[in-house]
Amino acid sequence: MDDKIDELTWYEIVFKQMSPIHIGEKNYGVLSETKVFIPGWTLWGALVNSYGKYRGGETKDFEEGKKLFENITCFYPKIDGETMFPEFKDGRLYMGDISKKQFRISYTDVFMSTAIDPIYVSAKDASLHETEVILHKSKDKKKNIYWVGLIGVEKEHCLEFTRFINNLDEIFIGGEISYGFGRMKIVNSQLLTSKQDLEKWNLSNNGSLFIDDKNPEPIKNYICLSDDIESINGRLKFIVQYDFAKTNPSIDSKCYCFIPGSEIYFRKNRNDSFRLKKGMFVIEKA
């Protein structure tokens, strides 16, 4: 095909959701809301964990995995063969053709739990907790939910990546895993062969940001705030990523970001360049 990808080898990965998943978003009283898509850093963490165990479970194995899966996008639901990319319309976030509100009505539910007082064998006071989850099938029980995203791999690591993916059966993502939530089974890994495939994800072949300044598409990944951004149609959010590899988790990165679905308009002569890292376009240092 034309426009071969030269610098990174990119794969489209598809998972089938096998149980409800919870990706923490906001808390409203006793309710923990879920995101309606999977951030790149969430999938990255799950893959690094699986890869480290696959390689032997030593510290160096997990460190290798951190680098191997770094060029990963956010993942989006794929239902009836259509990927539900985010987009803002009239100030409201849509997933594909339906609003975020309608997505929650059709594909989410609430799981209730409480702590038990062993002395009185009754619920502890103020322990009721409600967790919103994305169901693995729509509420009419007819539509399975799949998740699709991209991973870019350096050419010298493609063989190792392929071996791992071919041996990978399932992963667990998000919160409340002890309840059986977050189980996903890999169903497809497809090599991408053209730049056009990447541009749909706002990506150039080396993992840098691609945006058509004349006809900007809604971004598919978070993008850090920059003085070069002139205007937006979307939403800004403060994002903190943690490193849970240590006994005491530390902050890996933090910044204000425009969320997926936003339209970004740059100044004509921009200075900053952006590169994908764990589902976020971060500003590259000169």
Short mmCIF file of C-alpha atoms in Angstrom, two decimals:
data_model
loop_
_atom_site.label_atom_id
_atom_site.label_comp_id
_atom_site.label_asym_id
_atom_site.label_seq_id
_atom_site.Cartn_x
_atom_site.Cartn_y
_atom_site.Cartn_z
CA MET A 1 0.00 0.00 0.00
CA ASP A 2 1.01 3.67 -0.29
CA ASP A 3 2.26 5.80 2.60
CA LYS A 4 4.01 3.04 4.48
CA ILE A 5 4.71 3.64 8.17
CA ASP A 6 8.49 3.87 8.63
CA GLU A 7 9.40 4.88 12.19
CA LEU A 8 7.16 2.84 14.48
CA THR A 9 5.20 -0.30 13.76
CA TRP A 10 1.58 0.25 14.74
CA TYR A 11 -0.98 -2.34 15.75
CA GLU A 12 -4.72 -2.05 16.22
CA ILE A 13 -5.68 -4.06 19.29
CA VAL A 14 -9.24 -5.22 20.01
CA PHE A 15 -10.43 -6.57 23.36
CA LYS A 16 -13.78 -8.15 24.14
CA GLN A 17 -15.20 -7.05 27.47
CA MET A 18 -16.02 -10.13 29.58
CA SER A 19 -17.24 -8.53 32.82
CA PRO A 20 -18.32 -5.06 34.01
CA ILE A 21 -15.52 -2.51 34.25
CA HIS A 22 -15.06 0.58 36.39
CA ILE A 23 -12.66 3.36 35.38
CA GLY A 24 -12.80 5.98 38.12
CA GLU A 25 -14.07 9.42 37.07
CA LYS A 26 -15.84 11.41 39.81
CA ASN A 27 -17.47 10.79 43.18
CA TYR A 28 -20.93 12.09 43.98
CA GLY A 29 -21.63 11.32 47.62
CA VAL A 30 -21.60 7.51 47.82
CA LEU A 31 -21.57 7.09 44.01
CA SER A 32 -18.30 6.52 42.13
CA GLU A 33 -18.85 7.41 38.47
CA THR A 34 -17.01 5.61 35.67
CA LYS A 35 -15.37 7.05 32.59
CA VAL A 36 -17.04 6.00 29.34
CA PHE A 37 -13.72 5.23 27.64
CA ILE A 38 -10.43 3.72 28.80
CA PRO A 39 -7.48 6.13 29.16
CA GLY A 40 -4.23 4.98 27.61
CA TRP A 41 -2.46 4.90 30.97
CA THR A 42 -5.05 2.45 32.32
CA LEU A 43 -4.48 -0.07 29.50
CA TRP A 44 -0.74 0.61 29.72
CA GLY A 45 -0.70 -0.38 33.40
CA ALA A 46 -2.64 -3.59 32.75
CA LEU A 47 -0.38 -4.59 29.85
CA VAL A 48 2.80 -3.80 31.79
CA ASN A 49 1.56 -5.96 34.66
CA SER A 50 0.74 -8.88 32.35
CA TYR A 51 4.01 -8.53 30.43
CA GLY A 52 6.12 -8.43 33.59
CA LYS A 53 4.55 -11.66 34.84
CA TYR A 54 4.89 -13.23 31.39
CA ARG A 55 8.61 -12.45 31.31
CA GLY A 56 9.34 -13.80 34.77
CA GLY A 57 8.11 -11.28 37.32
CA GLU A 58 11.42 -9.54 38.06
CA THR A 59 11.75 -5.77 38.31
CA LYS A 60 13.58 -5.53 34.98
CA ASP A 61 10.71 -7.36 33.26
CA PHE A 62 8.19 -4.75 34.37
CA GLU A 63 10.59 -1.94 33.41
CA GLU A 64 10.87 -3.42 29.89
CA GLY A 65 7.09 -3.49 29.67
CA LYS A 66 6.80 0.18 30.65
CA LYS A 67 8.86 1.16 27.61
CA LEU A 68 7.37 -1.42 25.25
CA PHE A 69 3.77 -0.20 25.62
CA GLU A 70 4.46 3.52 26.07
CA ASN A 71 3.10 4.51 22.64
CA ILE A 72 -0.49 3.55 23.41
CA THR A 73 -3.72 5.40 22.67
CA CYS A 74 -6.91 5.60 24.68
CA PHE A 75 -9.34 2.76 23.95
CA TYR A 76 -12.93 3.24 22.82
CA PRO A 77 -16.03 1.04 22.76
CA LYS A 78 -16.76 -0.78 19.53
CA ILE A 79 -20.37 -1.92 19.21
CA ASP A 80 -21.96 -3.46 16.12
CA GLY A 81 -18.65 -2.96 14.30
CA GLU A 82 -18.62 0.82 14.86
CA THR A 83 -16.01 2.52 17.04
CA MET A 84 -17.61 5.13 19.29
CA PHE A 85 -15.10 7.98 19.15
CA PRO A 86 -15.78 10.98 21.43
CA GLU A 87 -16.89 14.35 20.09
CA PHE A 88 -18.34 17.54 21.57
CA LYS A 89 -21.59 18.77 20.06
CA ASP A 90 -23.21 21.94 21.41
CA GLY A 91 -21.07 21.65 24.53
CA ARG A 92 -22.07 18.06 25.27
CA LEU A 93 -19.84 15.00 24.94
CA TYR A 94 -21.03 12.33 22.52
CA MET A 95 -19.75 8.80 22.09
CA GLY A 96 -20.22 8.07 18.42
CA ASP A 97 -23.76 9.05 17.51
CA ILE A 98 -25.18 9.04 21.04
CA SER A 99 -24.71 11.45 23.92
CA LYS A 100 -22.66 10.51 26.96
CA LYS A 101 -25.91 10.53 28.94
CA GLN A 102 -27.56 8.07 26.54
CA PHE A 103 -24.45 5.88 26.62
CA ARG A 104 -24.76 5.66 30.39
CA ILE A 105 -28.46 4.79 30.12
CA SER A 106 -27.79 1.97 27.63
CA TYR A 107 -24.46 0.55 28.77
CA THR A 108 -23.87 1.31 32.45
CA ASP A 109 -25.35 0.19 35.74
CA VAL A 110 -24.62 0.65 39.45
CA PHE A 111 -23.08 -1.97 41.74
CA MET A 112 -23.88 -1.52 45.45
CA SER A 113 -21.69 -2.74 48.30
CA THR A 114 -21.28 -2.17 52.02
CA ALA A 115 -18.96 -3.20 54.84
CA ILE A 116 -20.28 -5.60 57.48
CA ASP A 117 -19.87 -5.05 61.21
CA PRO A 118 -18.76 -8.51 62.48
CA ILE A 119 -20.10 -7.89 65.98
CA TYR A 120 -23.64 -7.02 64.99
CA VAL A 121 -23.61 -8.85 61.62
CA SER A 122 -25.08 -5.77 59.99
CA ALA A 123 -23.98 -3.03 57.66
CA LYS A 124 -21.51 -0.56 59.12
CA ASP A 125 -22.71 3.00 59.39
CA ALA A 126 -21.74 5.23 56.43
CA SER A 127 -20.23 2.26 54.54
CA LEU A 128 -22.72 2.06 51.67
CA HIS A 129 -20.93 2.53 48.38
CA GLU A 130 -22.27 2.62 44.83
CA THR A 131 -19.94 1.94 41.91
CA GLU A 132 -21.00 2.75 38.36
CA VAL A 133 -19.78 0.16 35.86
CA ILE A 134 -19.79 -0.27 32.10
CA LEU A 135 -21.66 -3.48 31.36
CA HIS A 136 -20.12 -6.13 29.11
CA LYS A 137 -23.38 -6.26 27.16
CA SER A 138 -25.99 -3.63 26.50
CA LYS A 139 -29.01 -3.68 28.79
CA ASP A 140 -31.09 -5.34 26.10
CA LYS A 141 -28.51 -8.21 26.27
CA LYS A 142 -28.02 -8.17 22.51
CA LYS A 143 -24.87 -6.13 21.93
CA ASN A 144 -21.41 -7.21 23.05
CA ILE A 145 -18.95 -4.44 23.87
CA TYR A 146 -15.45 -4.49 22.39
CA TRP A 147 -12.64 -2.00 22.95
CA VAL A 148 -10.23 -0.78 20.28
CA GLY A 149 -7.01 1.24 20.40
CA LEU A 150 -3.51 1.46 18.93
CA ILE A 151 -0.03 0.57 20.14
CA GLY A 152 3.16 1.74 18.42
CA VAL A 153 6.23 -0.47 18.81
CA GLU A 154 9.86 0.22 17.96
CA LYS A 155 10.91 -2.09 15.15
CA GLU A 156 13.59 -3.90 17.15
CA HIS A 157 10.95 -4.93 19.71
CA CYS A 158 8.22 -6.06 17.29
CA LEU A 159 9.05 -9.76 17.58
CA GLU A 160 8.88 -9.70 21.36
CA PHE A 161 5.65 -7.68 21.23
CA THR A 162 4.07 -10.15 18.79
CA ARG A 163 5.07 -13.14 20.92
CA PHE A 164 3.54 -11.56 23.99
CA ILE A 165 0.30 -10.55 22.28
CA ASN A 166 -0.08 -14.02 20.76
CA ASN A 167 0.27 -15.55 24.23
CA LEU A 168 -1.96 -13.01 25.95
CA ASP A 169 -5.40 -14.35 26.79
CA GLU A 170 -6.97 -11.80 29.09
CA ILE A 171 -6.18 -8.78 31.25
CA PHE A 172 -7.87 -7.00 34.14
CA ILE A 173 -8.27 -3.23 34.13
CA GLY A 174 -9.67 -0.50 36.32
CA GLY A 175 -11.00 -0.67 39.85
CA GLU A 176 -12.93 -3.22 41.92
CA ILE A 177 -11.04 -6.15 40.37
CA SER A 178 -11.59 -8.14 43.58
CA TYR A 179 -15.29 -8.26 42.61
CA GLY A 180 -14.41 -9.78 39.24
CA PHE A 181 -14.67 -6.49 37.38
CA GLY A 182 -12.38 -5.41 34.55
CA ARG A 183 -11.89 -8.72 32.71
CA MET A 184 -11.07 -8.26 29.03
CA LYS A 185 -10.09 -10.89 26.46
CA ILE A 186 -7.94 -10.03 23.45
CA VAL A 187 -9.61 -11.00 20.19
CA ASN A 188 -7.55 -9.31 17.48
CA SER A 189 -4.18 -7.69 16.79
CA GLN A 190 -3.92 -6.14 13.35
CA LEU A 191 -0.90 -4.46 11.74
CA LEU A 192 -1.64 -0.97 10.39
CA THR A 193 -0.23 -0.27 6.93
CA SER A 194 -0.98 3.34 6.04
CA LYS A 195 -0.66 6.83 7.46
CA GLN A 196 -4.37 7.38 6.91
CA ASP A 197 -5.11 4.73 9.54
CA LEU A 198 -3.00 6.69 12.02
CA GLU A 199 -4.35 10.10 11.11
CA LYS A 200 -7.81 8.97 12.25
CA TRP A 201 -6.19 8.82 15.70
CA ASN A 202 -4.40 12.21 15.25
CA LEU A 203 -1.08 10.37 14.93
CA SER A 204 1.96 10.65 12.69
CA ASN A 205 4.05 7.55 12.06
CA ASN A 206 6.64 8.48 14.71
CA GLY A 207 4.00 8.94 17.41
CA SER A 208 3.80 12.74 17.18
CA LEU A 209 0.56 14.70 17.02
CA PHE A 210 -1.17 15.06 13.66
CA ILE A 211 -3.90 17.66 13.26
CA ASP A 212 -5.22 19.09 10.00
CA ASP A 213 -5.22 22.81 10.83
CA LYS A 214 -7.86 23.52 8.19
CA ASN A 215 -10.24 20.72 9.21
CA PRO A 216 -9.37 19.60 12.75
CA GLU A 217 -10.91 16.34 13.88
CA PRO A 218 -11.86 15.77 17.53
CA ILE A 219 -8.80 14.48 19.35
CA LYS A 220 -8.74 10.79 20.32
CA ASN A 221 -6.25 11.23 23.17
CA TYR A 222 -5.61 13.78 25.90
CA ILE A 223 -3.38 16.71 24.94
CA CYS A 224 -1.44 18.90 27.37
CA LEU A 225 -2.25 22.60 27.62
CA SER A 226 0.08 24.76 25.53
CA ASP A 227 0.45 28.46 24.76
CA ASP A 228 0.30 27.46 21.10
CA ILE A 229 -3.35 26.41 21.43
CA GLU A 230 -5.47 29.33 20.30
CA SER A 231 -9.00 28.02 20.92
CA ILE A 232 -10.93 24.83 21.55
CA ASN A 233 -14.32 23.24 21.36
CA GLY A 234 -14.18 20.91 24.31
CA ARG A 235 -13.14 20.65 27.93
CA LEU A 236 -10.02 21.14 30.04
CA LYS A 237 -9.18 18.86 32.98
CA PHE A 238 -6.32 18.45 35.45
CA ILE A 239 -4.82 14.98 35.06
CA VAL A 240 -2.53 13.27 37.56
CA GLN A 241 -0.85 9.95 36.74
CA TYR A 242 0.63 7.86 39.56
CA ASP A 243 3.43 5.32 39.69
CA PHE A 244 2.13 2.40 41.76
CA ALA A 245 5.31 0.31 41.39
CA LYS A 246 6.61 1.53 44.76
CA THR A 247 5.27 0.83 48.25
CA ASN A 248 4.21 4.47 48.47
CA PRO A 249 2.76 5.54 45.09
CA SER A 250 4.41 8.62 43.61
CA ILE A 251 3.23 11.16 41.02
CA ASP A 252 4.51 10.20 37.57
CA SER A 253 3.10 13.24 35.74
CA LYS A 254 0.55 16.02 36.16
CA CYS A 255 -0.80 18.70 33.83
CA TYR A 256 -3.90 20.42 32.55
CA CYS A 257 -5.15 18.55 29.48
CA PHE A 258 -7.87 18.85 26.90
CA ILE A 259 -9.90 15.67 27.04
CA PRO A 260 -10.62 13.34 24.10
CA GLY A 261 -13.44 14.63 21.92
CA SER A 262 -12.20 18.24 22.04
CA GLU A 263 -11.38 20.12 18.84
CA ILE A 264 -8.04 21.93 19.06
CA TYR A 265 -7.07 25.02 17.05
CA PHE A 266 -3.40 26.01 17.02
CA ARG A 267 -1.76 29.35 16.31
CA LYS A 268 -0.28 29.63 12.81
CA ASN A 269 3.35 29.52 13.95
CA ARG A 270 3.42 27.11 16.84
CA ASN A 271 6.58 26.22 18.73
CA ASP A 272 5.60 23.19 20.79
CA SER A 273 5.61 19.65 19.41
CA PHE A 274 3.66 16.81 20.99
CA ARG A 275 4.29 13.08 21.28
CA LEU A 276 1.97 10.30 22.41
CA LYS A 277 2.73 8.82 25.81
CA LYS A 278 0.25 6.53 27.58
CA GLY A 279 -2.83 8.01 25.90
CA MET A 280 -1.71 11.62 26.26
CA PHE A 281 0.02 13.99 23.85
CA VAL A 282 2.76 15.51 26.00
CA ILE A 283 4.94 18.46 25.04
CA GLU A 284 8.34 17.33 23.84
CA LYS A 285 11.28 19.07 25.45
CA ALA A 286 13.65 20.83 23.06
#
